[in-house]
Short mmCIF file of C-alpha atoms and ligand atoms in Angstrom, two decimals:
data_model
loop_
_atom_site.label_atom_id
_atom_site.label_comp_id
_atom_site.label_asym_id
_atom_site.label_seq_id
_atom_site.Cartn_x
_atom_site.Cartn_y
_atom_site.Cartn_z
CA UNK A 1 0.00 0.00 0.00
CA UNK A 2 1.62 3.50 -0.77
CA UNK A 3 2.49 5.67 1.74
CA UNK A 4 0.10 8.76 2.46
CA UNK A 5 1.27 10.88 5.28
CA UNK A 6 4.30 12.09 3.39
CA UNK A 7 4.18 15.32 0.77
CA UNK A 8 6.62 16.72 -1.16
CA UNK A 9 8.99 17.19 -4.57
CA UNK A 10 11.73 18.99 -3.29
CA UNK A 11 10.79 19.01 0.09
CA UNK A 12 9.68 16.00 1.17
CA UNK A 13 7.65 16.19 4.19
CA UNK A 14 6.69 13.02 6.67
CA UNK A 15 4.49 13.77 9.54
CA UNK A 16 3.97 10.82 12.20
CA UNK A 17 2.56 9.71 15.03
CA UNK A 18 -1.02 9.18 16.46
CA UNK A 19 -3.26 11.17 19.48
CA UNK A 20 -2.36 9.30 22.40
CA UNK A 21 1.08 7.42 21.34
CA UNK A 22 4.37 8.71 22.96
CA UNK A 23 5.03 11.13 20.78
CA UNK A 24 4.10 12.78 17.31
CA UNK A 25 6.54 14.92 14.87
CA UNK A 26 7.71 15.51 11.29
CA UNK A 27 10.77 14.87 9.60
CA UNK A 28 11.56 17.35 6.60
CA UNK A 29 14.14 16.62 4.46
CA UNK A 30 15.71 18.75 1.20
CA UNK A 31 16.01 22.19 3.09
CA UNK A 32 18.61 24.30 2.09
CA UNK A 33 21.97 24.24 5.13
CA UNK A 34 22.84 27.19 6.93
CA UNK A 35 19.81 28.73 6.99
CA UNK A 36 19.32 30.51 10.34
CA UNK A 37 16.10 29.46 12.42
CA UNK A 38 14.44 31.01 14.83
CA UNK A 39 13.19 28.72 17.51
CA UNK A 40 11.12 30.88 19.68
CA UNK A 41 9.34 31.77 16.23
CA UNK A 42 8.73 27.88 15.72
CA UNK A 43 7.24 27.84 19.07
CA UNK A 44 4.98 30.83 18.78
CA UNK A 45 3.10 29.64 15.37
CA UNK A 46 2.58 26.33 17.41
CA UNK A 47 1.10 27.76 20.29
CA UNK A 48 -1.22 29.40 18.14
CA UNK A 49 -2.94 26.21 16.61
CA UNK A 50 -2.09 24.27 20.13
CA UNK A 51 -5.21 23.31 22.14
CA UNK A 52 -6.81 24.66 25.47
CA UNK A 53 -6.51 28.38 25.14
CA UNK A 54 -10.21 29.65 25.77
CA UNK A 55 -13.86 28.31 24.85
CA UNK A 56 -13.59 28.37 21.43
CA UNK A 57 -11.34 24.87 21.51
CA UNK A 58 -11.17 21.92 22.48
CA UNK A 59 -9.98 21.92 26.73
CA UNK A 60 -7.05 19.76 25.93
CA UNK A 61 -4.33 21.44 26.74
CA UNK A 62 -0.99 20.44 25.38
CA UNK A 63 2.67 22.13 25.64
CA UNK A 64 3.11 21.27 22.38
CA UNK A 65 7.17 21.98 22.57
CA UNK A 66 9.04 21.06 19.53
CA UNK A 67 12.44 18.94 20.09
CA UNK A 68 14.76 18.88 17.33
CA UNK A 69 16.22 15.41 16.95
CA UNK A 70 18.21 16.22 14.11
CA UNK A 71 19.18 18.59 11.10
CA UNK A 72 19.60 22.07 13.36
CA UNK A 73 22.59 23.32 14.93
CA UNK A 74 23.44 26.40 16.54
CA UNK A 75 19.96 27.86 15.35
CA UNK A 76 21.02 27.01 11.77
CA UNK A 77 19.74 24.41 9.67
CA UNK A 78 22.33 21.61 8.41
CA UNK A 79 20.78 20.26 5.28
CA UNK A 80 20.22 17.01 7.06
CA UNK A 81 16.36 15.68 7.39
CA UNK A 82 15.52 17.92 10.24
CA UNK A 83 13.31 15.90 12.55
CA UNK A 84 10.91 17.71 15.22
CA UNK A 85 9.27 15.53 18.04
CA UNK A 86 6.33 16.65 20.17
CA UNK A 87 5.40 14.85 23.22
CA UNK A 88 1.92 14.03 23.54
CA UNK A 89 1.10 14.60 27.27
CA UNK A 90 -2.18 15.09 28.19
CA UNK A 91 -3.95 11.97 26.98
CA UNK A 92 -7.28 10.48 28.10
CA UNK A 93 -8.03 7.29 25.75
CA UNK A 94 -11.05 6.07 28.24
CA UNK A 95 -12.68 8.81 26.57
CA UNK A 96 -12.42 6.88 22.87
CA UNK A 97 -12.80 3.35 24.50
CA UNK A 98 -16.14 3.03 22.96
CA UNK A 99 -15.28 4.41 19.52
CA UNK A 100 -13.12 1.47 18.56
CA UNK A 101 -16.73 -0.65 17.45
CA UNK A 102 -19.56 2.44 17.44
CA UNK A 103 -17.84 4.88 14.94
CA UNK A 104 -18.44 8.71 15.08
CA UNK A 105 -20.46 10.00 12.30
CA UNK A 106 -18.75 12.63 10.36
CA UNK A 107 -15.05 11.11 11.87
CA UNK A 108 -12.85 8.62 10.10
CA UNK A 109 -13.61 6.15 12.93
CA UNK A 110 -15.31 3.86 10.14
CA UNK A 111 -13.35 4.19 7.19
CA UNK A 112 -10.00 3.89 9.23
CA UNK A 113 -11.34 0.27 10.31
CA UNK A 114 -12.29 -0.77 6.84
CA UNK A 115 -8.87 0.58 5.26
CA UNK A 116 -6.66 -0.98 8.17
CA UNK A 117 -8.85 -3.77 9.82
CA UNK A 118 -9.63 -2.24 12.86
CA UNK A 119 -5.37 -2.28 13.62
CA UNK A 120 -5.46 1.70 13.83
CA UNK A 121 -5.22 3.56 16.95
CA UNK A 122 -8.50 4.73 17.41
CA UNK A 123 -8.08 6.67 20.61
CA UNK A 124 -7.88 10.58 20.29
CA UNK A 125 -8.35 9.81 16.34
CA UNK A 126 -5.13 8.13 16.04
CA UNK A 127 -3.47 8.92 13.02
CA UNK A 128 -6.35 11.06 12.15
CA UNK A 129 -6.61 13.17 15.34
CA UNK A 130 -6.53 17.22 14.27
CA UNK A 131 -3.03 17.14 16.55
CA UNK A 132 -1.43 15.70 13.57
CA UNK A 133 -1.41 19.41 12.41
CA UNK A 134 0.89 20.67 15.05
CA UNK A 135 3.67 18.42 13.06
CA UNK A 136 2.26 20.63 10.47
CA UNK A 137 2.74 23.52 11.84
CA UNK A 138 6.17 22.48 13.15
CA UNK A 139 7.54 22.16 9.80
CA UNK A 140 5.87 25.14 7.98
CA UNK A 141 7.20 27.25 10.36
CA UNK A 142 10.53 26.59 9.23
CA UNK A 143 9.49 26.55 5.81
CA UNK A 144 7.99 30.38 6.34
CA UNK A 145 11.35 31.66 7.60
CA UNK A 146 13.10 30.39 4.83
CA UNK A 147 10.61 32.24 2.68
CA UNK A 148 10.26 35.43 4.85
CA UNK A 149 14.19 35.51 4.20
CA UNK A 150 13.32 36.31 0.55
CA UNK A 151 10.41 38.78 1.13
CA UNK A 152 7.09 36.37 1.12
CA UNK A 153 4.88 36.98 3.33
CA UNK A 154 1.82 34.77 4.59
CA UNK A 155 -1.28 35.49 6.12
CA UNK A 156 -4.45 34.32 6.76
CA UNK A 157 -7.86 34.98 8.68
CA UNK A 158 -10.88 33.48 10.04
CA UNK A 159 -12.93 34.79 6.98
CA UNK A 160 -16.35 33.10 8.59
CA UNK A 161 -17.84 31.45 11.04
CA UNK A 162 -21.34 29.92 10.29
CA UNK A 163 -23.26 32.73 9.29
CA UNK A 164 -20.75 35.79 10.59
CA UNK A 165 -18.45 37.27 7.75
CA UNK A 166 -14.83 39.22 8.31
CA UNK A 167 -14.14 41.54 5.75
CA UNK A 168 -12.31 40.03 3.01
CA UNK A 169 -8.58 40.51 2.18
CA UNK A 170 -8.43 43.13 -0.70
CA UNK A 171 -6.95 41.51 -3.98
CA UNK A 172 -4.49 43.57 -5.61
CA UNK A 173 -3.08 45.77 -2.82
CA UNK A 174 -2.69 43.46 0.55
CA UNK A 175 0.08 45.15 3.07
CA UNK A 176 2.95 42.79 3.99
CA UNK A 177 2.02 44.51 7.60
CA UNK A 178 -1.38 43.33 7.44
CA UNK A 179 -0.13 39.38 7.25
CA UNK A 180 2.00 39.74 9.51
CA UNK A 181 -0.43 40.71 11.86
CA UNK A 182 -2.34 37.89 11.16
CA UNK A 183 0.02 35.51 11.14
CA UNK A 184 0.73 36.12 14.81
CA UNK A 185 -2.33 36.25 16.42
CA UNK A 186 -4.78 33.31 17.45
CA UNK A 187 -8.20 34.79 16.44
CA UNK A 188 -6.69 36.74 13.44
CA UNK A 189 -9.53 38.46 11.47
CA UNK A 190 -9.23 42.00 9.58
CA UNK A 191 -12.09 43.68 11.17
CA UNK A 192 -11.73 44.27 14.82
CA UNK A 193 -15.55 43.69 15.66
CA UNK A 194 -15.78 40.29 13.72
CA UNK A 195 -14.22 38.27 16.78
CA UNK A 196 -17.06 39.07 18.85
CA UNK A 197 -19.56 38.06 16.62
CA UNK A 198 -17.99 35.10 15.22
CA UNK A 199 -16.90 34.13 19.12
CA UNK A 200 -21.03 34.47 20.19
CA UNK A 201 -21.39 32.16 17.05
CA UNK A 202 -19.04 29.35 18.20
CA UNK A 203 -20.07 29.37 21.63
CA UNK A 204 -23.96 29.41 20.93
CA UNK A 205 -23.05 26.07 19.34
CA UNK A 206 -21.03 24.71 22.28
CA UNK A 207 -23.70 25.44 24.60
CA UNK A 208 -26.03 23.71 22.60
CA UNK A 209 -23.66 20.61 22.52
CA UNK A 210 -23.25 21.46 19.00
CA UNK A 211 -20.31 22.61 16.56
CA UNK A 212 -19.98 25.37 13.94
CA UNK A 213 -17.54 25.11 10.18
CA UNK A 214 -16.44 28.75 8.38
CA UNK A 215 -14.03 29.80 6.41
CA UNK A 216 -10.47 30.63 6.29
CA UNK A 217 -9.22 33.10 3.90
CA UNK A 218 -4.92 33.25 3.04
CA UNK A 219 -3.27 35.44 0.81
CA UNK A 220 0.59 35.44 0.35
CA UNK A 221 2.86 38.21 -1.04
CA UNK A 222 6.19 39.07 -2.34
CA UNK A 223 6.07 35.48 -3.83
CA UNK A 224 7.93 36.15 -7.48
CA UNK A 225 6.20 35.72 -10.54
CA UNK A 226 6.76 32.98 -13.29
CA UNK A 227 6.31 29.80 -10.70
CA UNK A 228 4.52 27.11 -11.04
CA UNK A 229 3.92 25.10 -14.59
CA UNK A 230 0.73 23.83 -16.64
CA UNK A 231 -1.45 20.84 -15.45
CA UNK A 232 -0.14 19.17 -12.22
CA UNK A 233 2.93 20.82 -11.45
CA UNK A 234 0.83 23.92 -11.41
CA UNK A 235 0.72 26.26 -8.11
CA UNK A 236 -2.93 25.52 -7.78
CA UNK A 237 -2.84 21.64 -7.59
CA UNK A 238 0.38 21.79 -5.76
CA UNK A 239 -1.33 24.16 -2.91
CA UNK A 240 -4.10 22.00 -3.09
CA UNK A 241 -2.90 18.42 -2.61
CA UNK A 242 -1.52 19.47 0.91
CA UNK A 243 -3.86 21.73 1.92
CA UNK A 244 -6.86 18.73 1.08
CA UNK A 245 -4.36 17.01 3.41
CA UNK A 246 -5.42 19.01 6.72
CA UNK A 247 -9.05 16.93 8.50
CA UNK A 248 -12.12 18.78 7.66
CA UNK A 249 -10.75 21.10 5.00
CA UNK A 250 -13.83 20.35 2.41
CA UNK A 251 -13.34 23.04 -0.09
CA UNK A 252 -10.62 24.86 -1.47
CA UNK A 253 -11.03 28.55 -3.76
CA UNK A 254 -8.51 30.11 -5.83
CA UNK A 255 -8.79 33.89 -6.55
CA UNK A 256 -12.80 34.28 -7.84
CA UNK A 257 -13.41 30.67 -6.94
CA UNK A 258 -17.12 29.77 -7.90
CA UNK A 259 -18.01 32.98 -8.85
CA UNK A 260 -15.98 32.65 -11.83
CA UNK A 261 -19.12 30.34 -13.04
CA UNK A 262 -21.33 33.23 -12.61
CA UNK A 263 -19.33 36.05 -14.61
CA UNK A 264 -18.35 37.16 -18.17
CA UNK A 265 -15.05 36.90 -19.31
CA UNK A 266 -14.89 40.09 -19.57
CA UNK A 267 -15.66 40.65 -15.97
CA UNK A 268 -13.31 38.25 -14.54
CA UNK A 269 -10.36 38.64 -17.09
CA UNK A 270 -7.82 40.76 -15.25
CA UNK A 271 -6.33 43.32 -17.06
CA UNK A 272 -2.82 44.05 -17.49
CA UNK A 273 -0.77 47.30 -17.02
CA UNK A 274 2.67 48.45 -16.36
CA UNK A 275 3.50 50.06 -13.21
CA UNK A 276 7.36 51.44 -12.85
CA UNK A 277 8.14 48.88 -15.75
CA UNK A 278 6.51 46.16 -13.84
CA UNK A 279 3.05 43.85 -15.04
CA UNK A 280 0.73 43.97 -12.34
CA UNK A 281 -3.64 43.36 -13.21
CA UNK A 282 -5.92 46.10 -12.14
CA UNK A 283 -8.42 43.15 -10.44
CA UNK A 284 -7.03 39.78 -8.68
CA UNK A 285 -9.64 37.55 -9.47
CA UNK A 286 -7.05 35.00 -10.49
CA UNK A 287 -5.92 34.72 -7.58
CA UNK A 288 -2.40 35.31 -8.41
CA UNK A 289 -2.17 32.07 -10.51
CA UNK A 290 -2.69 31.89 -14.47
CA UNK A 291 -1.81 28.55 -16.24
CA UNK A 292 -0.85 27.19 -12.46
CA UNK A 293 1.87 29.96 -13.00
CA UNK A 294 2.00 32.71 -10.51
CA UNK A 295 1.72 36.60 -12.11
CA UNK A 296 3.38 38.47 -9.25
CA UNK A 297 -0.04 39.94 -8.08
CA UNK A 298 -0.90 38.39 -4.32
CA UNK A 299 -1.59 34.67 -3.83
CA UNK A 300 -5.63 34.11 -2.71
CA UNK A 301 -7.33 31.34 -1.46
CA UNK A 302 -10.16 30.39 0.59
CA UNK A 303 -11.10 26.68 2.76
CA UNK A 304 -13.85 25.53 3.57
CA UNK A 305 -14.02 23.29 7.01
CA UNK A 306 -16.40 21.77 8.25
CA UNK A 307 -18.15 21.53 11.78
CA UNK A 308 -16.23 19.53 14.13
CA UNK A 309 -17.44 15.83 13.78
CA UNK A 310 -17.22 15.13 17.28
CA UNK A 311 -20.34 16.61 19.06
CA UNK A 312 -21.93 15.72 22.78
CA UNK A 313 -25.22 15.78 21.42
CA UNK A 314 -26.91 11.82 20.67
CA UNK A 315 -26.08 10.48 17.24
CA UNK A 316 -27.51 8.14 15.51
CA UNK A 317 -24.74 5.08 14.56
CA UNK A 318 -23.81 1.52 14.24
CA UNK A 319 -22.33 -1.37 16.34
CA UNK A 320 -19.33 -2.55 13.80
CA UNK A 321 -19.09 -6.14 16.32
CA UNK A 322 -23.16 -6.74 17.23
CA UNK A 323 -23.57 -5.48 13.45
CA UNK A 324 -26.73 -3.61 14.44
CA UNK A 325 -27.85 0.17 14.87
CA UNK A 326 -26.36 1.80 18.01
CA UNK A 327 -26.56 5.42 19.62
CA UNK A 328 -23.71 7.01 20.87
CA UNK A 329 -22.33 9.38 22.98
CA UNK A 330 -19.24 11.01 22.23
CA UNK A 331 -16.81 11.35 25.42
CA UNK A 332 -13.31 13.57 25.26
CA UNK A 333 -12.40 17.24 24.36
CA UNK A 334 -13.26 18.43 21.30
CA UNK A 335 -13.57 21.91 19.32
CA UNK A 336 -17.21 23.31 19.17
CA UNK A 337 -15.29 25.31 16.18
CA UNK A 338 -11.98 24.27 14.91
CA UNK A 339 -11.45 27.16 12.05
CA UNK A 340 -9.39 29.70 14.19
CA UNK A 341 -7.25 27.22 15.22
CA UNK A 342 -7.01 26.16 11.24
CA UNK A 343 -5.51 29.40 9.86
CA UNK A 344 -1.81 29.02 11.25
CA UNK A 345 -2.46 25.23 10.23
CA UNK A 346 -3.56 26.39 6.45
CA UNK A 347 -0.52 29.07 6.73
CA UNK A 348 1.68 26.68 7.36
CA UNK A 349 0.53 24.16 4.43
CA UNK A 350 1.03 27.17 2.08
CA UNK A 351 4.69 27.41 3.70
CA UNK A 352 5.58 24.12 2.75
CA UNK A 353 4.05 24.11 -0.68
CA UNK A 354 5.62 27.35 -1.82
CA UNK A 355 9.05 26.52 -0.93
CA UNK A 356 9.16 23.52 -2.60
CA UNK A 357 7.31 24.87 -5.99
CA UNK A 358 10.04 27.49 -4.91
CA UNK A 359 12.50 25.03 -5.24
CA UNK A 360 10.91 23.30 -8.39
CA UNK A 361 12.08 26.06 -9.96
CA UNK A 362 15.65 25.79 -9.33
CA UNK A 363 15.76 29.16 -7.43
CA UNK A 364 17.78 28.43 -4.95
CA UNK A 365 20.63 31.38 -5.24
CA UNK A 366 19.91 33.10 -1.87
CA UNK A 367 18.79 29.88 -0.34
C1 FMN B 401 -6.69 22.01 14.09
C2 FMN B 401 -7.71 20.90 13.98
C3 FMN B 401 -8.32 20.42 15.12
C4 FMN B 401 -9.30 19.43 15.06
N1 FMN B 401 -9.91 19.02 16.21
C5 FMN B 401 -10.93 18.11 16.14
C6 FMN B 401 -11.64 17.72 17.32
O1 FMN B 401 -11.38 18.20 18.44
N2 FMN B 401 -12.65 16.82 17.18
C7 FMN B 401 -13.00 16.29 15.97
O2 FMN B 401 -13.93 15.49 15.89
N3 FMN B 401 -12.35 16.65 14.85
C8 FMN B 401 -11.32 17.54 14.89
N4 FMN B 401 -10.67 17.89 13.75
C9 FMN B 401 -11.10 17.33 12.45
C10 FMN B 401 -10.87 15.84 12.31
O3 FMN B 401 -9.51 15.51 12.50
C11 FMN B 401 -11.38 15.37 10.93
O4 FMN B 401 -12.69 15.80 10.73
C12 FMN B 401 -11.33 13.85 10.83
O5 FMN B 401 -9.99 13.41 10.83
C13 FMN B 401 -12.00 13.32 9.55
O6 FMN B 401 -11.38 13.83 8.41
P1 FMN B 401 -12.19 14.70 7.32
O7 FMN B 401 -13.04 15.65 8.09
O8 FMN B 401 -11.13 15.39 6.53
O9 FMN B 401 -13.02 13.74 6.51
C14 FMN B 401 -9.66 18.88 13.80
C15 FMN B 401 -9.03 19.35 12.63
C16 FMN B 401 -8.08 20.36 12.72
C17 FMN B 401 -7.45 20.89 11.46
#
């Protein structure tokens, strides 16, 4: 069977480990050497997706501290695999005992015992538990320095949550300020007021035993033009096939997404012009990406994730041993809302696809 928790070209990424084993972590292998890292920057994008901070996510709490087992050294990378371990610490499998035979709906629970024969760790979600994404994270915020070195920024917001909207990023002109911001905070959104209302969403739901999906919007700039290449190769399905890889990510958007079905051509062409003898497009709704190669105009995309699977409330299910139709009540700690805590997760993705389409393109003279 082929392998499917490793990504990569250039940069081949591995992420292991499962919810309530010793340990989980990523290996990353093909970075450029010497590269200076910053490790309390590491640290600070992981505390941002880690668990247990207020209402809004799940009350595991986790320290989430990265070790390096190999490929750093004095704060600089040495072009060996560079291997990050995170201790899993706070574990309560009693809570999952049951979900070994009466699978979750809306949770891999039953597909993960047809594909593996009921062999998988099914406490926490195993190998499917969201707190595979801190090995994520891990590893794209290495990837993000290495790209912040040569000017590209990325950012991204809560966009929605349910039926409350943030204001959108604007296409053509996004401040490298702007992401920044976002990319350090934990409930990043652009308009000030839209935490509130989007927090009032997510905890409505949790009182009613329920969960909430949204949106989450990224943008990336200063990433050069002319990357990428037609059909597979292209930036698009590159961005895609590991951004599909983070649980409950449902739908990805590119630029105009699905409106695109709704317009003219001559609405959503972009049109050219030079600006102090450089090609920039008056509108973005290309998202940066033509022929899956980039323009040089800001990156934009959008997920979609769904509501957290795991909810206290009765569901109907099925008994996998007595082969008949069971209820079940779902035990542990679990998001009522797990989008906020997806942006540095989807930022991080976009890392780790960007330097290696960066790298696909052979442009590694001031990496
Ligand atoms: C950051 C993050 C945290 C998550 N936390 C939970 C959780 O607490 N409970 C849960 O049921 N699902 C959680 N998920 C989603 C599940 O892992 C995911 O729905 C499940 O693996 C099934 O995969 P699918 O939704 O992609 O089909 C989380 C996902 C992410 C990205």
């Amino acid at each position: 069977m082929s392998a499917t928790s490793s990504w990569g070209t250039n940069i081949k990424l591995s992420i292991f480990g499962e919810s309530h084993g010793p340990a989980i972590g990523a290996v990353l292998d093909g970075l450029p050497a010497g590269v200076p890292l910053c490790m309390e920057d590491i640290e600070a994008q992981m505390a941002r997706r880690a668990p247990g901070r207020d209402k809004s996510s799940t009350p595991r709490k986790e320290a989430d501290t990265p070790r390096f087992a190999s490929g750093v050294l004095d704060n600089h990378t040495t072009g060996a695999p560079l291997c990050i371990l995170i201790e899993n610490t706070n574990t309560r499998s009693q809570d999952y005992a049951n979900l070994a035979l009466v699978p979750r709906p809306g949770h891999a629970d039953y597909t993960a015992f047809l594909r593996y024969g009921g062999h998988n760790d099914v406490r926490g979600g195993g190998h499917f538990s969201g707190r595979l994404t801190a090995c994520l994270c891990a590893a794209g915020a290495v990837c993000r320095q290495i790209l912040l070195q040569r000017g590209v920024h990325i950012g991204g917001h809560v966009l929605s949550v349910g039926s409350s909207f943030d204001e959108a990023f604007p296409e053509v002109e996004i401040p490298s300020s702007l992401l920044d911001r976002l990319s350090r905070e934990y409930f990043p959104v652009i308009r000030p007021d839209a935490e509130t209302q989007m927090r009032a969403v997510i905890e409505e739901a949790r009182m009613a035993r329920n969960s909430v999906g949204g949106t989450v919007e990224i943008a990336v700039s200063g990433f050069p033009a002319g990357i990428g290449g037609p059909l597979f190769g292209g930036v698009e399905p590159v961005l895609s096939s590991i951004l599909f890889g983070i649980p409950a990510v449902k739908g990805i958007e590119f630029g105009a997404g699905f409106q695109v079905a709704k317009a003219r051509g001559s609405e959503n062409n972009d049109p050219f012009y030079y600006q102090d003898g450089q090609v920039r497009t008056k509108t973005n709704h290309a998202g940066g990406i033509l022929g899956g190669i980039t323009t040089g105009m800001p990156l934009l995309f959008r997920l979609a994730l769904k509501p957290t699977s795991s909810i206290s409330l009765t569901q109907e299910s099925i008994n996998l041993s007595t082969q008949s139709n069971e209820a079940l009540e779902v035990h542990g700690r679990h998001d009522p809302c797990i989008v906020p805590r997806a942006v540095p997760v989807a930022e991080a993705a976009a890392a780790v696809a960007l330097l290696d389409l960066l790298l696909t393109a052979g442009d590694q003279r001031t990496l």
